[in-house]
Short mmCIF file of C-alpha atoms in Angstrom, two decimals:
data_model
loop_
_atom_site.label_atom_id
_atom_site.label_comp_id
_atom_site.label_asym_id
_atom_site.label_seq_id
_atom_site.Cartn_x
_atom_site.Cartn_y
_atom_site.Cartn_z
CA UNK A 1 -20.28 -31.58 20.35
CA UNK A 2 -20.56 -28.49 22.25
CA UNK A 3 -22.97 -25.99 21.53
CA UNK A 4 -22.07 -21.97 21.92
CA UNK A 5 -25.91 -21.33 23.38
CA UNK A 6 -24.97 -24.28 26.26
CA UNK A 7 -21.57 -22.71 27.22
CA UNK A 8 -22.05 -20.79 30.54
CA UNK A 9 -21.86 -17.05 30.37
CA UNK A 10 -20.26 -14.69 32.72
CA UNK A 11 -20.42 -10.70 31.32
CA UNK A 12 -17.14 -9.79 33.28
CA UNK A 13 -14.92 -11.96 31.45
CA UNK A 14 -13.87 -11.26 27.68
CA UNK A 15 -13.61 -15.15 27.58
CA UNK A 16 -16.41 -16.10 28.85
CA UNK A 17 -19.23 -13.48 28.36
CA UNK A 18 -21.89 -13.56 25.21
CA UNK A 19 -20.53 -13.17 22.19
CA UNK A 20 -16.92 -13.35 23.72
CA UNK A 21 -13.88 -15.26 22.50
CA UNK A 22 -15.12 -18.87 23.84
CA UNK A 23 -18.19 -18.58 22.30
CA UNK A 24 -16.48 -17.17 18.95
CA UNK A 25 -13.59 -19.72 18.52
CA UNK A 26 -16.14 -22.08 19.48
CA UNK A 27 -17.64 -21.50 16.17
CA UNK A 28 -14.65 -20.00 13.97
CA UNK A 29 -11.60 -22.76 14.41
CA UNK A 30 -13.29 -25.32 12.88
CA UNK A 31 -14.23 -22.88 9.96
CA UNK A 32 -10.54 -21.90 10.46
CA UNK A 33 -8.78 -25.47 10.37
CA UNK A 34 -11.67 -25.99 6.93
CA UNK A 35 -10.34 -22.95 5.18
CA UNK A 36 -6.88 -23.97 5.92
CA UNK A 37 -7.55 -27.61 4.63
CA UNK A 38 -8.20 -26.10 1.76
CA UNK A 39 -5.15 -23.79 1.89
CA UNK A 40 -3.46 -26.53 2.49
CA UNK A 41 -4.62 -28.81 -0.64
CA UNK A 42 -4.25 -25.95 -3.45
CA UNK A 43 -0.62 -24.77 -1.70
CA UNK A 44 0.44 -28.32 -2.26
CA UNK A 45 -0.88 -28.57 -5.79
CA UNK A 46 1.31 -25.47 -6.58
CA UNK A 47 4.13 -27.09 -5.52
CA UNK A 48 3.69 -30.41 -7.04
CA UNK A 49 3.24 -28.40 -10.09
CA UNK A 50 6.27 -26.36 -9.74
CA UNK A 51 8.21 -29.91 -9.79
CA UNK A 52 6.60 -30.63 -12.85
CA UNK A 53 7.57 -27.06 -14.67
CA UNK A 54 7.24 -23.66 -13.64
CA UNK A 55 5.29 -22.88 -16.46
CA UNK A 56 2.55 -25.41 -15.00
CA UNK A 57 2.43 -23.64 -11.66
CA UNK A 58 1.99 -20.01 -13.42
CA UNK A 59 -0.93 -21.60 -15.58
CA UNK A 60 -2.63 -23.42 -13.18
CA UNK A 61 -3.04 -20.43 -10.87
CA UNK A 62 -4.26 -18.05 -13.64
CA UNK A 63 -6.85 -20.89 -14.99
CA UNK A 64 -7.83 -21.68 -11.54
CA UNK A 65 -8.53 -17.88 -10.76
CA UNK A 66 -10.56 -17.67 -13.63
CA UNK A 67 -12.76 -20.56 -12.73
CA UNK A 68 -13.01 -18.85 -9.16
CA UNK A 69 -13.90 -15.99 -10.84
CA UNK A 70 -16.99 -17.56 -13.00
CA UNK A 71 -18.40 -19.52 -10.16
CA UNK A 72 -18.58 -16.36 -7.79
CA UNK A 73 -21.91 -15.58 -8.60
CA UNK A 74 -23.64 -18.82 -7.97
CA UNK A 75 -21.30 -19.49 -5.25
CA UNK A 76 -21.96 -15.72 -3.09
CA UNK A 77 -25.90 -16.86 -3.45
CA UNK A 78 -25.17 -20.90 -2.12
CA UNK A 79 -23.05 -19.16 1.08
CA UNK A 80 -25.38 -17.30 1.56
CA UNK A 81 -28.05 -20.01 2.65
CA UNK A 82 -25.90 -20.12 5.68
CA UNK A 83 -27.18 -16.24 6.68
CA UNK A 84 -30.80 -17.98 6.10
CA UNK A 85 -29.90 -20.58 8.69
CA UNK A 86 -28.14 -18.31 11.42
CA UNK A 87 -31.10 -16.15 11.10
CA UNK A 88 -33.88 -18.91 11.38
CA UNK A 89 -31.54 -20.53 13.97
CA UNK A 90 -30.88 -17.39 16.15
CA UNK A 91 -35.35 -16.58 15.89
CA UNK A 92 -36.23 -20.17 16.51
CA UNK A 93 -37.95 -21.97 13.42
CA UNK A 94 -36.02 -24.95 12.68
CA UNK A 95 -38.71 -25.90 10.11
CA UNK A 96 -37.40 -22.96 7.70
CA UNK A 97 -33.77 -24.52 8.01
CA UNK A 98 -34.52 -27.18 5.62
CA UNK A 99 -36.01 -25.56 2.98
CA UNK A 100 -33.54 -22.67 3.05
CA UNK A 101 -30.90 -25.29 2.14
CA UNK A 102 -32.35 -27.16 -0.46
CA UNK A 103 -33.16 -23.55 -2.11
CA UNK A 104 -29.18 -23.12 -2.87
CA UNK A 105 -29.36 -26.58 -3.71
CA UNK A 106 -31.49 -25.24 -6.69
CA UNK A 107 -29.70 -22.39 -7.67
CA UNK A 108 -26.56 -24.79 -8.11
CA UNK A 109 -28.23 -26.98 -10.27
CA UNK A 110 -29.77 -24.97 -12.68
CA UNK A 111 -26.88 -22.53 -13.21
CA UNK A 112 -24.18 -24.33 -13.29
CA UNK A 113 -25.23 -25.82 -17.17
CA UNK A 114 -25.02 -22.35 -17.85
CA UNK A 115 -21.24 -21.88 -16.48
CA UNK A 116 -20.03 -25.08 -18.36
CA UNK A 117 -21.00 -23.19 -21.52
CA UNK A 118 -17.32 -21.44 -20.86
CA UNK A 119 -15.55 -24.61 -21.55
CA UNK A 120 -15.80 -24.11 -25.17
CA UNK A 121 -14.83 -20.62 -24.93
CA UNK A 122 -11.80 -21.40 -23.13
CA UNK A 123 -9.43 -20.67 -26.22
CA UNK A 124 -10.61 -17.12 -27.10
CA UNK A 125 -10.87 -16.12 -23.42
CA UNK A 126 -7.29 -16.98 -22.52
CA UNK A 127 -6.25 -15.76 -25.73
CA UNK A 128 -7.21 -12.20 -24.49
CA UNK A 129 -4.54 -12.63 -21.86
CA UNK A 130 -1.75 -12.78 -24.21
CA UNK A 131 0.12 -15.19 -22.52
CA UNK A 132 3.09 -17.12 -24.10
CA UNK A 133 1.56 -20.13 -26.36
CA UNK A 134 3.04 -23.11 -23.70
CA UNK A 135 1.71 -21.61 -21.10
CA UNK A 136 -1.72 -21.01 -22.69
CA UNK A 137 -1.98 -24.57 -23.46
CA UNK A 138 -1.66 -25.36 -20.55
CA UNK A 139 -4.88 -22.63 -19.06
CA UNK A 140 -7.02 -23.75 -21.25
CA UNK A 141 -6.90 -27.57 -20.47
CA UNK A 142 -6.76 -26.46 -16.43
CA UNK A 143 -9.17 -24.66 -17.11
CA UNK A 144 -12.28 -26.63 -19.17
CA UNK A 145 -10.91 -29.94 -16.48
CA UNK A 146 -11.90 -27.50 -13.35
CA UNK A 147 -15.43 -26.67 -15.39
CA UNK A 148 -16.60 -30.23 -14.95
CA UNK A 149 -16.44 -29.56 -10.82
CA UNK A 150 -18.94 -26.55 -10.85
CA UNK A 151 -22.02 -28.21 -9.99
CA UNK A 152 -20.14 -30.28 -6.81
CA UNK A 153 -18.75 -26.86 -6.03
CA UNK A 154 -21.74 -25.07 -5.60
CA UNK A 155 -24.15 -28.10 -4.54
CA UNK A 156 -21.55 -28.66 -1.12
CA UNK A 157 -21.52 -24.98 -0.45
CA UNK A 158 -25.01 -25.01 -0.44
CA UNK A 159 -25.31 -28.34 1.69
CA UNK A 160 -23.01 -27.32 3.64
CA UNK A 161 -24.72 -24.44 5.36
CA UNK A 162 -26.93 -26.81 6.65
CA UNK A 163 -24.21 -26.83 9.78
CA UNK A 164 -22.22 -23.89 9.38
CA UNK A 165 -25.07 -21.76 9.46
CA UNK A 166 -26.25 -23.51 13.11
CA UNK A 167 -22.86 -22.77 14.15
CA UNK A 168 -22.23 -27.03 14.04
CA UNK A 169 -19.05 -25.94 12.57
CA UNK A 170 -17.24 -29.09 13.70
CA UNK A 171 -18.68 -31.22 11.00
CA UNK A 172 -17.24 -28.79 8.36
CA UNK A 173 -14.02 -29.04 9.49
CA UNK A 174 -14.28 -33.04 9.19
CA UNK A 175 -15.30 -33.17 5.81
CA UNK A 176 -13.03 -30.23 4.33
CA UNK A 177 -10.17 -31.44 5.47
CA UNK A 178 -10.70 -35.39 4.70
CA UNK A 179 -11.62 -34.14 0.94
CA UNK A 180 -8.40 -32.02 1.30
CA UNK A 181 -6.52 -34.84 2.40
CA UNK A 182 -7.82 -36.75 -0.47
CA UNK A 183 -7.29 -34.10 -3.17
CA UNK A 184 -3.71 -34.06 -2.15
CA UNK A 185 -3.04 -37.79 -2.31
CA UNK A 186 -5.06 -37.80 -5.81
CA UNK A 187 -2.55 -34.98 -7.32
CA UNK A 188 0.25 -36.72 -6.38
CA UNK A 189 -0.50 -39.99 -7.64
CA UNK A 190 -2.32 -38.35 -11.38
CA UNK A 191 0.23 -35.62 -11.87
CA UNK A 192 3.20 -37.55 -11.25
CA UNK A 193 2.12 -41.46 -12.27
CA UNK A 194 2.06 -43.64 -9.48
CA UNK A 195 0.63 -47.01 -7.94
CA UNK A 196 0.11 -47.61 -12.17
CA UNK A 197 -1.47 -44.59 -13.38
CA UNK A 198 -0.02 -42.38 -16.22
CA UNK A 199 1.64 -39.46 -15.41
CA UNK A 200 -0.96 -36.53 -16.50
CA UNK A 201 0.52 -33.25 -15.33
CA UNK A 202 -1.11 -30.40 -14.91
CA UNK A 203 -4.20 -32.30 -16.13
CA UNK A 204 -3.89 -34.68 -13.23
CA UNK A 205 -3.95 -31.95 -10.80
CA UNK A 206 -7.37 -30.85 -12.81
CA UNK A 207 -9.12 -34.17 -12.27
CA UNK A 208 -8.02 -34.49 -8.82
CA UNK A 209 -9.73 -31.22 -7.79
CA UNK A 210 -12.82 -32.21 -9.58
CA UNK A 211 -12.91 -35.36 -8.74
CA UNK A 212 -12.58 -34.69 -4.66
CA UNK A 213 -15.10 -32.11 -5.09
CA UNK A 214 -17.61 -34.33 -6.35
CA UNK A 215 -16.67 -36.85 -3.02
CA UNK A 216 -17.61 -33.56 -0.78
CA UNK A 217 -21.20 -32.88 -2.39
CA UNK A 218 -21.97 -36.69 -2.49
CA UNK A 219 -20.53 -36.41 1.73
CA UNK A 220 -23.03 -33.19 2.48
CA UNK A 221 -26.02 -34.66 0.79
CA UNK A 222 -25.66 -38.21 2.91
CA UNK A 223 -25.79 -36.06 5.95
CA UNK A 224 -28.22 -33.60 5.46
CA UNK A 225 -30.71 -36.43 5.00
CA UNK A 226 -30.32 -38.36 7.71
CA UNK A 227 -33.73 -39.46 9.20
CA UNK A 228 -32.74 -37.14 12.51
CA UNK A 229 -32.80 -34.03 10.79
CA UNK A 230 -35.75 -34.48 8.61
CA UNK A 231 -39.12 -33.84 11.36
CA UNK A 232 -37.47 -30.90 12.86
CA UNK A 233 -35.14 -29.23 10.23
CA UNK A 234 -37.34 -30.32 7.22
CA UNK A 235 -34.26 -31.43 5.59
CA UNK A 236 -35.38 -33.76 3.12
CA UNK A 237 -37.84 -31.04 1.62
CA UNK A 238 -36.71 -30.66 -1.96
CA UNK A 239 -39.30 -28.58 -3.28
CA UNK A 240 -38.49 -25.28 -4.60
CA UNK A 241 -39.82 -22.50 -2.37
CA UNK A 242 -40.46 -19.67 -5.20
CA UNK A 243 -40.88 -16.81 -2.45
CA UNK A 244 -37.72 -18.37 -0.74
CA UNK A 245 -35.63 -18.84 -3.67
CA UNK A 246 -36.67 -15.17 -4.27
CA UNK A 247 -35.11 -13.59 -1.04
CA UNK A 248 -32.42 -16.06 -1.09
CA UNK A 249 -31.57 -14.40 -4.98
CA UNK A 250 -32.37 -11.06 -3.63
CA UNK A 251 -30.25 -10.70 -0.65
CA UNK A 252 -27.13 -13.30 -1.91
CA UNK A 253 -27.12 -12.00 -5.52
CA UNK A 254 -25.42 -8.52 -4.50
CA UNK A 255 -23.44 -10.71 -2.75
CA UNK A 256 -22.02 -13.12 -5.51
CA UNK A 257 -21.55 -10.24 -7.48
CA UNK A 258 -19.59 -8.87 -5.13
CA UNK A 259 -17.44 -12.02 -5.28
CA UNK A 260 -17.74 -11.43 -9.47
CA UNK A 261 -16.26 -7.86 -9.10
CA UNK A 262 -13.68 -8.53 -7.10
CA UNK A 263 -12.43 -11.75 -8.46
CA UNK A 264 -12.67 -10.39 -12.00
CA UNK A 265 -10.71 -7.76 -10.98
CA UNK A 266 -8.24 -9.67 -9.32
CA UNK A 267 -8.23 -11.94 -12.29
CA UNK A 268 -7.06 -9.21 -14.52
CA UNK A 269 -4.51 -8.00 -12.07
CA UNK A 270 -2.94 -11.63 -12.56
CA UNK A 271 -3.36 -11.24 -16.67
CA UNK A 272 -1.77 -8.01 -16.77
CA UNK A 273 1.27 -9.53 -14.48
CA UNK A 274 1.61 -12.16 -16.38
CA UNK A 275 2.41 -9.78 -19.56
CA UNK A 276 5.42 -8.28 -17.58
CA UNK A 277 7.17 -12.00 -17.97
CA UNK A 278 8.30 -15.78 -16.49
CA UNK A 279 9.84 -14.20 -13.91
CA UNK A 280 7.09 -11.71 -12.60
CA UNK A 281 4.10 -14.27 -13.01
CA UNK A 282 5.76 -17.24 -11.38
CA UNK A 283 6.92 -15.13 -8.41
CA UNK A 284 3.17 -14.00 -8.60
CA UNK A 285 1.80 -17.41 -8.49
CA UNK A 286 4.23 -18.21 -5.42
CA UNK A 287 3.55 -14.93 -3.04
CA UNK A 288 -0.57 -14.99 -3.47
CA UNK A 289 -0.05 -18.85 -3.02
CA UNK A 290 1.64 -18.26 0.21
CA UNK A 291 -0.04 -15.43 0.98
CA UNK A 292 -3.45 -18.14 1.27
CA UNK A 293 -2.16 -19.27 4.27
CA UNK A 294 -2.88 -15.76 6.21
CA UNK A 295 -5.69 -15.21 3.65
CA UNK A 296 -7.81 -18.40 3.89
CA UNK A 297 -7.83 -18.56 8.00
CA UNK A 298 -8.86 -15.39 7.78
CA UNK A 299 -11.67 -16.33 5.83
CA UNK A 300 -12.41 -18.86 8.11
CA UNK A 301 -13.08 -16.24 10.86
CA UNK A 302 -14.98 -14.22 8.43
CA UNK A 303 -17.27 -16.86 8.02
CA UNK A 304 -17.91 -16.89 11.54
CA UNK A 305 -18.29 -13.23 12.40
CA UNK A 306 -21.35 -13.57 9.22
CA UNK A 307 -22.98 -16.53 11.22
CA UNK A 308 -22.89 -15.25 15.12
CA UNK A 309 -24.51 -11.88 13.52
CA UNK A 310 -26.98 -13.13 11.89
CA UNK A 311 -27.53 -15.44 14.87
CA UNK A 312 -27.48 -12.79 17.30
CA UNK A 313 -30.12 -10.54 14.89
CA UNK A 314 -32.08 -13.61 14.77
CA UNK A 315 -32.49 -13.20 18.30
CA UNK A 316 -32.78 -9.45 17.88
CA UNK A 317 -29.83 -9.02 20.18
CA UNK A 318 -27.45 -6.57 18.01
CA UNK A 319 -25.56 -5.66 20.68
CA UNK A 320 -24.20 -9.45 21.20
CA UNK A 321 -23.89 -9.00 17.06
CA UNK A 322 -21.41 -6.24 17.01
CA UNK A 323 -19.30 -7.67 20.13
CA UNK A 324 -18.97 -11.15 18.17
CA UNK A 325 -17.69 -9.32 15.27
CA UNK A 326 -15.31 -6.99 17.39
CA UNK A 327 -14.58 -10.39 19.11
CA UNK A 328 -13.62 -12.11 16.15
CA UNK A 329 -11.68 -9.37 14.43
CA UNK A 330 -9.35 -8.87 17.68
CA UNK A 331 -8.69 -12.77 17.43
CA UNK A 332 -7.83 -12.72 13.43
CA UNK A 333 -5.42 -9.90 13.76
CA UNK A 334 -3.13 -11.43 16.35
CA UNK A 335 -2.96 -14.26 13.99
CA UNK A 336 -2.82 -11.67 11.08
CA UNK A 337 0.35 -10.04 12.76
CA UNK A 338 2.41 -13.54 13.25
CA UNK A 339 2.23 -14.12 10.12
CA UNK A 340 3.29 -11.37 8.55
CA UNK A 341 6.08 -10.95 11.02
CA UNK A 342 7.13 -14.45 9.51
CA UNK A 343 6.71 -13.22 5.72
CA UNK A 344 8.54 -10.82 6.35
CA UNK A 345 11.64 -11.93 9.00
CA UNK A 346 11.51 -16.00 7.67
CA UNK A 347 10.00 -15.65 3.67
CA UNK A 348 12.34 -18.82 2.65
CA UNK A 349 10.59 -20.80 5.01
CA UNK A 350 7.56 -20.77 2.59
CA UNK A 351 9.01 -20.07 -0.62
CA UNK A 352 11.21 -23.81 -0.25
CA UNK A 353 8.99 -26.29 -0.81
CA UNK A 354 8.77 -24.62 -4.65
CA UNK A 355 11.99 -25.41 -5.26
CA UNK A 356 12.49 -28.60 -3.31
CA UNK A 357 12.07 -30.84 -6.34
CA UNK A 358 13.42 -29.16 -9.25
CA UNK A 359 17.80 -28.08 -10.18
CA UNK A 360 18.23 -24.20 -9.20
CA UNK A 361 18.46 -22.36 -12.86
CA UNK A 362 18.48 -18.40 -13.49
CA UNK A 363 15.11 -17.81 -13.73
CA UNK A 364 14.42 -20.20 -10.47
CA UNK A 365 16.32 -17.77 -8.60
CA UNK A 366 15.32 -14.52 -9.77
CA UNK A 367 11.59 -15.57 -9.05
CA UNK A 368 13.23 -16.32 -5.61
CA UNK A 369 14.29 -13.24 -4.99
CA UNK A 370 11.52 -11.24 -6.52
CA UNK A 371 9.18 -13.62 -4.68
CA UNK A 372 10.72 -12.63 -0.97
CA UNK A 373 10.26 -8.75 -2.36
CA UNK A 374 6.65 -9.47 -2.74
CA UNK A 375 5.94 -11.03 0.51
CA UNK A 376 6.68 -7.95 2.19
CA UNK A 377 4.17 -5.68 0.08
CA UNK A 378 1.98 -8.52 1.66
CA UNK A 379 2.95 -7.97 5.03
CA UNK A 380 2.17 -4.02 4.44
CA UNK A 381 -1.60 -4.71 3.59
CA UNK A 382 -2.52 -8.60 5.82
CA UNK A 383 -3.70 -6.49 9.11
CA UNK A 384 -6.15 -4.07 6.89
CA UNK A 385 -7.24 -7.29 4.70
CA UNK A 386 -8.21 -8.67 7.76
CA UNK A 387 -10.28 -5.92 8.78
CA UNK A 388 -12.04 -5.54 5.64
CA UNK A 389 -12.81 -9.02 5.68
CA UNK A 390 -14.54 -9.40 9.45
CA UNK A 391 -16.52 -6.36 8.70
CA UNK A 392 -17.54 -7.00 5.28
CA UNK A 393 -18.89 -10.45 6.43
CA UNK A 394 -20.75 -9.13 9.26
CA UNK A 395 -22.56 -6.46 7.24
CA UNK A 396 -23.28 -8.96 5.10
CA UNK A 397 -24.68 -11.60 7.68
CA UNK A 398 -26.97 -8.52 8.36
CA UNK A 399 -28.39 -8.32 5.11
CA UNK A 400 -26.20 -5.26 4.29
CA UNK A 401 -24.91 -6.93 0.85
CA UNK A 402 -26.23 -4.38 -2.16
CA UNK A 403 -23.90 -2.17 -0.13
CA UNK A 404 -21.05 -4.49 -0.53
CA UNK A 405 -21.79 -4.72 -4.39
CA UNK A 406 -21.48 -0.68 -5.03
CA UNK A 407 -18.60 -0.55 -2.82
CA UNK A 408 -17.09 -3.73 -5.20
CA UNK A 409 -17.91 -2.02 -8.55
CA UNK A 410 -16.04 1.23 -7.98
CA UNK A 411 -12.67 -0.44 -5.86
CA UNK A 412 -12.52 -3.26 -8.67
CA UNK A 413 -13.01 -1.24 -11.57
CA UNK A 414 -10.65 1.59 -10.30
CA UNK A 415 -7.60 -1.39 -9.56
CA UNK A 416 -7.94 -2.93 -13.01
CA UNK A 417 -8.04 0.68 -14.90
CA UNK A 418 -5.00 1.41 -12.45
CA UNK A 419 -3.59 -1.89 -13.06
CA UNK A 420 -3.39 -0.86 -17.14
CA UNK A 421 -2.18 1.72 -16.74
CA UNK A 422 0.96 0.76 -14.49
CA UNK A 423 1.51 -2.28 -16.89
CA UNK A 424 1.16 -0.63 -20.90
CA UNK A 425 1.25 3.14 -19.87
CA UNK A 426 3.33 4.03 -17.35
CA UNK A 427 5.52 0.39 -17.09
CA UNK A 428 6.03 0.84 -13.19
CA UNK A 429 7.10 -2.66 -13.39
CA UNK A 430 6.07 -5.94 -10.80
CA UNK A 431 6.51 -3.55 -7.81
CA UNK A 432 4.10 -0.72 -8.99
CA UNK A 433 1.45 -3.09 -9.61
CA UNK A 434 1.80 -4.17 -6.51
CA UNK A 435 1.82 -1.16 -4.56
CA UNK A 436 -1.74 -0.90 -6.25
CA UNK A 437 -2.69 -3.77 -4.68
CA UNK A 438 -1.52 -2.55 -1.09
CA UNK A 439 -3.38 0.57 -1.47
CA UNK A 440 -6.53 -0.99 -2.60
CA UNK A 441 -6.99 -3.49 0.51
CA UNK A 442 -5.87 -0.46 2.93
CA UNK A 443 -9.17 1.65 1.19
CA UNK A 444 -11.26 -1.12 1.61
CA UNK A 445 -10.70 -2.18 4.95
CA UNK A 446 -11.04 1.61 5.90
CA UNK A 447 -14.36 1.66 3.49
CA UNK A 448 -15.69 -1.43 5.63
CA UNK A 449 -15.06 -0.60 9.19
CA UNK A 450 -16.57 2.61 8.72
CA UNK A 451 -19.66 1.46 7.16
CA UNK A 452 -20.11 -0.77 10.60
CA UNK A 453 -19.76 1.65 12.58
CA UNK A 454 -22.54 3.51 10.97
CA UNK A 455 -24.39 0.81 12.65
CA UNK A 456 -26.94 0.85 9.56
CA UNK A 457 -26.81 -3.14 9.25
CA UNK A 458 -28.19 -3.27 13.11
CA UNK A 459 -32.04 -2.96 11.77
CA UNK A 460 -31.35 -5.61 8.87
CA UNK A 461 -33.20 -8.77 8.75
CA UNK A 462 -33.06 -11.50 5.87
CA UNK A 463 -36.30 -13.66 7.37
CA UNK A 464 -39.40 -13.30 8.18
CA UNK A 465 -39.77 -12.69 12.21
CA UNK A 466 -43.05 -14.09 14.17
CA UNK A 467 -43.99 -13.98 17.63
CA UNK A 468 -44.36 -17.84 19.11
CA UNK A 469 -45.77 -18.69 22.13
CA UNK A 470 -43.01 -19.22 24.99
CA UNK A 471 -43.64 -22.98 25.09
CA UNK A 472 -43.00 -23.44 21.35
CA UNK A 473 -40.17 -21.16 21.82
CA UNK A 474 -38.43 -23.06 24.32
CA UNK A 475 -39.59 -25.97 22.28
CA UNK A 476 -37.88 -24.70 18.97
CA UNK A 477 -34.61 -23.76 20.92
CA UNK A 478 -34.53 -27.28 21.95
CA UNK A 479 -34.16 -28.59 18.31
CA UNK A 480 -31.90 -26.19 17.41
CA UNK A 481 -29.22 -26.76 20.41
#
């Protein structure tokens, strides 16, 4: 595997300099080709789905956001065990990498009882929704099947940073996308009934998501044990590090409830849609399902932009910190721009595959059509998403995140009051609501790139720094490359 600190430098050359776009997609495809795995596997359950019924689809994608949407919390403090391990990486003490790990490890396990408490209040919450009955049926049983994958959810985040976080982003990739690969054989084979096993719907697709997530913690866990990690890295110390655990909750706290706020309030975004009819939530369901596959990538370069700064500040270099994350944003929005030149000049070629295995019908074809209409309002906001997403990532891999959380409150808040109002007051219709939506990402990306160049985030540390002698330093380095 190559390593981004063993990759020769030369400053002239955007390529090849520190911090430069080597040394960036070095660390970000892998994340890239992992987020897209993903992409990928929950794309293709849509459209399995949509065979099934269209009603299915619709459902799953509201239950699933709603699950999203209760695991944020627990799942913004896990990632964030991978800013713990940049930082410790980037200032050279290995030992802390370990026990920074096993910290989110923690947090999963003793909150997630907590979230399965929602499976019996599945009914009323959906009920507040005030969906048609079919199609509430079928949320809640998407729903309380999903709740039995929290604690894998959360316990391979957490694992996971073990390599992310050292910028060993290779090994992500692997695993994502074999339990990716596996999710989407499972929901073939459970939602339609094959090689002997009963047809089980939407219900298959439920068990096939938990059950591949529980394959992925069970993979991390092997691996972050192995005897070569544990002298060095510490990584089989289990013990729960109270002033650890404490900056851990501290600093990734604002940051899950970040992911809270604005999940939440794209949650009720969907729940309002859905009230406007079939038509309007199953085109919906299909343009933020294809809209995933700009989204998700995107999120894979986010993820690296968090780790090379907090890398970078580890090594108190935040010069190399804001170059990586201009670096990274440059690369996202040429990708950014292809694809929404495709949503907007080839939107069939995505929407197909909905349709592929199911007779065309009136309502098939009007979600068509609305569908293509809705791909272009996400065209209008991809390049400004993608700019609110690098810089809102590298803030955060400062340390920046109670920032984040204000900034959360007030733009989530504001879209679902906004969102009410087009939907029951005012009854701008599917294309109103969505115009919110467009505005919305443009403030935020604005909100976020001018909050980095403040440059506030520069003198933001997560660890504790010490001074080593140079031997142990080069020592330490060592380990970690």
């Amino acid at each position: 595997m190559i390593d981004v600190y063993e990759v020769p430098h030369d400053e002239s050359s955007w390529w090849r300099r520190s911090a430069g776009g080597r040394e960036v997609l070095l660390v970000s495809l892998p994340l890239v080709i992992s987020s897209l795995s993903w992409t990928v596997m929950t794309f293709v359950d849509r459209v399995f789905l949509k065979w099934e019924s269209g009603a299915a689809m619709a459902a799953a994608f509201t239950a699933s956001t709603l699950w999203f949407a209760l695991l944020c919390l627990p799942l913004g403090i896990c990632m964030y065990c991978a800013t713990f391990v940049s930082q410790y990486s980037g200032n050279h003490q290995p030992a802390k990498v370990g026990p920074a790990v096993w910290q989110g490890f923690w947090v999963a396990v003793l909150l997630s009882p907590i979230l399965m408490l929602a499976i019996p209040l599945a009914p009323f919450l959906f009920s507040l929704a005030k969906h048609e009955p079919h199609i509430t049926a079928l949320e809640i049983k998407y729903f309380q099947i999903l709740c039995w994958g929290i604690p894998a959810m959360l316990i391979a985040q957490a694992l996971s940073s073990f390599y992310s976080g050292r910028g060993k982003t290779r090994i992500v990739m692997c695993v994502d996308t074999g339990v990716a690969l596996l999710n989407v054989v499972l929901d073939y084979v459970w939602i339609f009934g094959e090689f002997g096993f009963p047809a089980m719907g939407i219900a298959g697709a439920g068990w096939a998501t938990v059950a591949s997530l529980w394959v992925k913690a069970l993979i991390y866990g092997m691996l972050v044990i192995q005897k070569k990690y544990r002298l060095d890295f510490h990584s089989f110390d289990l013990r729960l590090n109270r002033p650890l655990v404490g900056r851990l909750l501290y600093y990734g706290a604002p940051s899950g409830f970040q992911f809270v706020i604005d999940v939440l309030g794209f949650t009720c975004f969907i729940m309002l849609v859905g009230r406007l009819g079939v038509v309007e939530a199953e085109a919906t369901s299909m343009a933020f399902s294809i809209a995933t596959l700009a989204f998700m990538p995107i999120w894979g370069f986010a993820q690296a932009a968090s780790i090379l700064v907090g890398q970078h500040l580890g090594e108190n270099r935040d010069d190399l910190s804001a170059r990586a994350t201009w670096t990274t944003l440059q690369v996202s929005l040429v990708y950014m721009t292809i694809v929404s030149l495709c949503y907007v000049l080839v939107p069939g070629m995505f929407l197909a595959p909905f349709f592929a295995g199911s007779e065309s019908s009136a309502v098939d074809n009007a979600a068509w059509n609305m569908a293509i209409n809705l791909l272009r309002f996400v065209a209008a906001y991809n390049l400004l998403d993608a700019t609110m997403m690098i810089f809102v990532s590298a803030i955060k891999g400062a340390g920046d995140t109670p920032f984040v959380l204000k900034v959360s409150a007030i733009m989530a808040s504001t879209m679902v009051f906004c969102s009410w109002l087009a939907v029951e007051v005012i009854h701008t219709g599917i294309y109103g609501c969505w115009g919110l939506i467009t505005i919305w990402v443009w403030v935020l990306g604005i909100i976020y790139l001018t909050r980095f160049m403040g440059g506030k985030w520069r003198s933001m540390r997560v660890i504790e720094p010490i001074v080593v002698e140079p031997e142990l330093l080069e020592q330490n380095a060592a380990v970690l490359n």
